PDB file of C-alpha atoms in Angstrom:
ATOM      1  CA  MET A   1     -35.062 136.025 224.416  1.00 40.00           C
ATOM      2  CA  ALA A   2     -35.964 139.173 222.496  1.00 40.00           C
ATOM      3  CA  ALA A   3     -35.163 141.291 225.561  1.00 45.00           C
ATOM      4  CA  LEU A   4     -31.738 139.690 225.872  1.00 49.00           C
ATOM      5  CA  ASP A   5     -29.188 141.649 223.885  1.00 56.00           C
ATOM      6  CA  LEU A   6     -26.546 138.995 223.327  1.00 54.00           C
ATOM      7  CA  SER A   7     -23.991 141.568 222.295  1.00 57.00           C
ATOM      8  CA  ALA A   8     -24.632 143.863 225.317  1.00 66.00           C
ATOM      9  CA  PRO A   9     -21.130 145.330 225.435  1.00 74.00           C
ATOM     10  CA  GLN A  10     -21.835 147.070 228.746  1.00 76.00           C
ATOM     11  CA  ASP A  11     -22.778 143.745 230.396  1.00 76.00           C
ATOM     12  CA  ASP A  12     -19.729 142.071 228.922  1.00 80.00           C
ATOM     13  CA  ALA A  13     -17.491 144.924 230.070  1.00 84.00           C
ATOM     14  CA  HIS A  14     -18.901 144.790 233.586  1.00 81.00           C
ATOM     15  CA  CYS A  15     -18.344 141.044 233.937  1.00 81.00           C
ATOM     16  CA  ARG A  16     -14.834 141.298 232.454  1.00 83.00           C
ATOM     17  CA  SER A  17     -14.054 144.133 234.898  1.00 86.00           C
ATOM     18  CA  LEU A  18     -14.681 141.579 237.640  1.00 84.00           C
ATOM     19  CA  LEU A  19     -11.998 139.427 235.974  1.00 86.00           C
ATOM     20  CA  ILE A  20     -14.619 136.945 234.821  1.00 83.00           C
ATOM     21  CA  ILE A  21     -13.728 135.331 231.516  1.00 83.00           C
ATOM     22  CA  PRO A  22     -16.204 134.428 228.754  1.00 84.00           C
ATOM     23  CA  GLY A  23     -16.609 130.674 228.476  1.00 85.00           C
ATOM     24  CA  GLU A  24     -16.764 130.164 232.239  1.00 84.00           C
ATOM     25  CA  LEU A  25     -20.044 129.293 233.937  1.00 84.00           C
ATOM     26  CA  VAL A  26     -19.601 132.230 236.308  1.00 86.00           C
ATOM     27  CA  TYR A  27     -19.447 134.550 233.269  1.00 83.00           C
ATOM     28  CA  ALA A  28     -22.915 133.373 232.184  1.00 82.00           C
ATOM     29  CA  GLN A  29     -24.157 133.793 235.760  1.00 83.00           C
ATOM     30  CA  CYS A  30     -22.782 137.339 235.834  1.00 84.00           C
ATOM     31  CA  ARG A  31     -24.441 138.260 232.531  1.00 80.00           C
ATOM     32  CA  LEU A  32     -27.771 136.738 233.562  1.00 79.00           C
ATOM     33  CA  ALA A  33     -27.630 138.465 236.931  1.00 79.00           C
ATOM     34  CA  LEU A  34     -27.387 141.759 235.078  1.00 75.00           C
ATOM     35  CA  ARG A  35     -30.452 140.747 233.062  1.00 75.00           C
ATOM     36  CA  LYS A  36     -32.286 140.007 236.319  1.00 81.00           C
ATOM     37  CA  THR A  37     -33.440 136.656 234.940  1.00 82.00           C
ATOM     38  CA  TYR A  38     -33.933 135.166 238.402  1.00 84.00           C
ATOM     39  CA  LEU A  39     -35.887 138.177 239.671  1.00 88.00           C
ATOM     40  CA  ASN A  40     -38.083 138.215 236.583  1.00 88.00           C
ATOM     41  CA  ASN A  41     -38.902 134.527 237.065  1.00 90.00           C
ATOM     42  CA  TYR A  42     -39.634 135.067 240.759  1.00 92.00           C
ATOM     43  CA  THR A  43     -41.820 138.108 240.017  1.00 93.00           C
ATOM     44  CA  ALA A  44     -43.852 136.269 237.378  1.00 93.00           C
ATOM     45  CA  ARG A  45     -44.552 133.436 239.800  1.00 94.00           C
ATOM     46  CA  LYS A  46     -45.352 135.856 242.627  1.00 95.00           C
ATOM     47  CA  ILE A  47     -47.850 137.787 240.505  1.00 96.00           C
ATOM     48  CA  ALA A  48     -49.611 134.555 239.504  1.00 94.00           C
ATOM     49  CA  ILE A  49     -49.905 133.495 243.148  1.00 94.00           C
ATOM     50  CA  GLN A  50     -51.124 136.919 244.261  1.00 94.00           C
ATOM     51  CA  GLN A  51     -53.779 136.977 241.551  1.00 95.00           C
ATOM     52  CA  GLN A  52     -55.150 133.732 242.890  1.00 92.00           C
ATOM     53  CA  TYR A  53     -54.586 134.044 246.656  1.00 91.00           C
ATOM     54  CA  GLY A  54     -53.879 137.682 247.473  1.00 91.00           C
ATOM     55  CA  MET A  55     -50.767 139.233 248.971  1.00 91.00           C
ATOM     56  CA  LEU A  56     -48.036 136.870 250.122  1.00 90.00           C
ATOM     57  CA  ASP A  57     -46.951 136.926 253.722  1.00 92.00           C
ATOM     58  CA  GLU A  58     -43.212 137.156 254.427  1.00 93.00           C
ATOM     59  CA  ARG A  59     -42.632 133.414 254.958  1.00 94.00           C
ATOM     60  CA  LEU A  60     -44.424 132.449 251.749  1.00 94.00           C
ATOM     61  CA  ASP A  61     -42.588 135.161 249.844  1.00 93.00           C
ATOM     62  CA  GLN A  62     -39.236 133.909 251.180  1.00 94.00           C
ATOM     63  CA  ALA A  63     -40.116 130.309 250.285  1.00 95.00           C
ATOM     64  CA  LEU A  64     -41.090 131.362 246.769  1.00 95.00           C
ATOM     65  CA  ARG A  65     -37.930 133.430 246.361  1.00 92.00           C
ATOM     66  CA  ALA A  66     -35.769 130.522 247.545  1.00 94.00           C
ATOM     67  CA  ASP A  67     -37.436 128.121 245.127  1.00 95.00           C
ATOM     68  CA  ALA A  68     -37.178 130.576 242.225  1.00 93.00           C
ATOM     69  CA  PHE A  69     -33.485 131.109 242.924  1.00 90.00           C
ATOM     70  CA  CYS A  70     -32.836 127.383 243.265  1.00 92.00           C
ATOM     71  CA  ASN A  71     -34.454 126.643 239.912  1.00 94.00           C
ATOM     72  CA  TYR A  72     -32.617 129.511 238.202  1.00 91.00           C
ATOM     73  CA  ASP A  73     -29.267 128.534 239.707  1.00 89.00           C
ATOM     74  CA  GLU A  74     -29.643 124.830 238.937  1.00 93.00           C
ATOM     75  CA  ALA A  75     -30.791 125.593 235.376  1.00 93.00           C
ATOM     76  CA  VAL A  76     -27.802 127.849 234.712  1.00 90.00           C
ATOM     77  CA  LYS A  77     -25.409 125.268 236.154  1.00 91.00           C
ATOM     78  CA  ALA A  78     -27.035 122.586 233.982  1.00 94.00           C
ATOM     79  CA  SER A  79     -26.697 124.710 230.844  1.00 90.00           C
ATOM     80  CA  ILE A  80     -23.097 123.639 230.269  1.00 89.00           C
ATOM     81  CA  GLN A  81     -24.156 120.009 229.905  1.00 91.00           C
ATOM     82  CA  VAL A  82     -24.764 118.526 226.464  1.00 88.00           C
ATOM     83  CA  GLN A  83     -28.321 117.253 227.041  1.00 92.00           C
ATOM     84  CA  ASP A  84     -31.386 118.896 225.542  1.00 94.00           C
ATOM     85  CA  GLU A  85     -32.872 121.927 227.291  1.00 95.00           C
ATOM     86  CA  ARG A  86     -36.083 120.265 228.457  1.00 96.00           C
ATOM     87  CA  SER A  87     -34.226 117.362 230.104  1.00 97.00           C
ATOM     88  CA  LEU A  88     -31.855 119.764 231.824  1.00 97.00           C
ATOM     89  CA  ALA A  89     -34.786 121.918 232.971  1.00 97.00           C
ATOM     90  CA  GLU A  90     -36.387 118.830 234.512  1.00 97.00           C
ATOM     91  CA  ILE A  91     -33.118 117.920 236.253  1.00 97.00           C
ATOM     92  CA  ALA A  92     -32.841 121.464 237.626  1.00 97.00           C
ATOM     93  CA  TYR A  93     -36.429 121.256 238.873  1.00 98.00           C
ATOM     94  CA  ALA A  94     -35.762 117.918 240.546  1.00 98.00           C
ATOM     95  CA  SER A  95     -32.696 119.378 242.270  1.00 97.00           C
ATOM     96  CA  CYS A  96     -34.906 121.902 244.055  1.00 97.00           C
ATOM     97  CA  GLY A  97     -36.976 119.417 246.051  1.00 97.00           C
ATOM     98  CA  THR A  98     -36.100 120.995 249.405  1.00 97.00           C
ATOM     99  CA  THR A  99     -37.139 124.510 248.418  1.00 96.00           C
ATOM    100  CA  ARG A 100     -40.270 123.151 246.725  1.00 97.00           C
ATOM    101  CA  GLU A 101     -41.260 121.290 249.919  1.00 98.00           C
ATOM    102  CA  ARG A 102     -40.887 124.493 251.924  1.00 97.00           C
ATOM    103  CA  LEU A 103     -43.001 126.316 249.337  1.00 97.00           C
ATOM    104  CA  GLN A 104     -45.639 123.572 249.592  1.00 98.00           C
ATOM    105  CA  GLU A 105     -45.731 123.951 253.376  1.00 97.00           C
ATOM    106  CA  GLU A 106     -46.039 127.729 253.230  1.00 96.00           C
ATOM    107  CA  ILE A 107     -48.708 127.769 250.529  1.00 96.00           C
ATOM    108  CA  ALA A 108     -50.744 125.246 252.521  1.00 96.00           C
ATOM    109  CA  SER A 109     -50.284 127.249 255.710  1.00 95.00           C
ATOM    110  CA  VAL A 110     -51.209 130.593 254.176  1.00 92.00           C
ATOM    111  CA  THR A 111     -53.960 129.596 251.736  1.00 92.00           C
ATOM    112  CA  GLY A 112     -55.213 126.261 253.003  1.00 93.00           C
ATOM    113  CA  VAL A 113     -54.774 124.652 249.580  1.00 94.00           C
ATOM    114  CA  ASP A 114     -52.883 121.411 249.054  1.00 97.00           C
ATOM    115  CA  GLY A 115     -49.244 122.475 248.654  1.00 96.00           C
ATOM    116  CA  PHE A 116     -48.364 119.465 246.523  1.00 97.00           C
ATOM    117  CA  ALA A 117     -51.246 120.174 244.142  1.00 97.00           C
ATOM    118  CA  PHE A 118     -50.183 123.817 243.974  1.00 96.00           C
ATOM    119  CA  THR A 119     -46.574 123.041 243.003  1.00 97.00           C
ATOM    120  CA  ALA A 120     -47.752 120.361 240.576  1.00 97.00           C
ATOM    121  CA  ALA A 121     -49.929 122.965 238.835  1.00 96.00           C
ATOM    122  CA  GLU A 122     -47.060 125.475 238.832  1.00 96.00           C
ATOM    123  CA  ARG A 123     -44.518 122.930 237.541  1.00 98.00           C
ATOM    124  CA  PRO A 124     -44.947 123.656 233.776  1.00 97.00           C
ATOM    125  CA  THR A 125     -44.284 127.363 234.391  1.00 96.00           C
ATOM    126  CA  VAL A 126     -41.146 126.628 236.399  1.00 97.00           C
ATOM    127  CA  ILE A 127     -39.883 124.130 233.807  1.00 98.00           C
ATOM    128  CA  ASP A 128     -40.427 126.735 231.061  1.00 96.00           C
ATOM    129  CA  GLN A 129     -38.522 129.311 233.128  1.00 95.00           C
ATOM    130  CA  ASN A 130     -35.704 126.787 233.578  1.00 95.00           C
ATOM    131  CA  VAL A 131     -35.580 126.187 229.817  1.00 96.00           C
ATOM    132  CA  ASP A 132     -35.370 129.947 229.244  1.00 93.00           C
ATOM    133  CA  ALA A 133     -32.541 130.275 231.800  1.00 91.00           C
ATOM    134  CA  ILE A 134     -30.665 127.437 230.091  1.00 92.00           C
ATOM    135  CA  ARG A 135     -31.104 129.073 226.676  1.00 91.00           C
ATOM    136  CA  GLU A 136     -29.978 132.454 227.972  1.00 87.00           C
ATOM    137  CA  SER A 137     -26.985 130.954 229.716  1.00 87.00           C
ATOM    138  CA  ARG A 138     -25.929 129.083 226.609  1.00 89.00           C
ATOM    139  CA  ALA A 139     -26.402 132.223 224.545  1.00 84.00           C
ATOM    140  CA  VAL A 140     -24.220 134.463 226.715  1.00 81.00           C
ATOM    141  CA  ILE A 141     -21.538 132.172 228.102  1.00 79.00           C
ATOM    142  CA  GLN A 142     -19.071 132.793 225.278  1.00 80.00           C
ATOM    143  CA  GLY A 143     -19.530 136.554 225.423  1.00 80.00           C
ATOM    144  CA  PRO A 144     -20.531 138.846 222.597  1.00 76.00           C
ATOM    145  CA  PRO A 145     -19.143 138.293 219.135  1.00 71.00           C
ATOM    146  CA  THR A 146     -15.566 139.556 218.879  1.00 61.00           C
ATOM    147  CA  ASN A 147     -16.469 142.477 216.635  1.00 50.00           C
ATOM    148  CA  VAL A 148     -19.081 143.689 219.171  1.00 46.00           C
ATOM    149  CA  ALA A 149     -16.825 143.278 222.205  1.00 46.00           C
ATOM    150  CA  ALA A 150     -14.142 145.409 220.556  1.00 45.00           C
ATOM    151  CA  ASN A 151     -16.524 148.372 220.025  1.00 45.00           C
TER     152      ASN A 151
END
């Protein structure tokens, strides 16, 4: 969260230039896209896998990218709900069963390890990333404070 400048007038201005209005879910998605939240989550997971198993082949990389995007997207969409962050992060994770299954297949194919065990071990990291995406989305959805946006 420290890297996220909630006032970020340039991010706000960019999203508004696209006729996206603060308060809308798509506004939060625009702001988070500028922060590269999804790519940062994907990169962190990729680095952890590479440290353990070496370079990812293209199919495994695509499966990981798809799962990272699914979790990010579902977490941001869930952020507008009233429930607590952890519950919403779990719901987002559960919504990505298809991409997780593909990731399990690819990790098993490439590394020979049990894909289910791999994703089970990675689950806490993904849930934490989902919580962070929910927090960021909630923090930016209304736009910067009025006095910052006017500057």
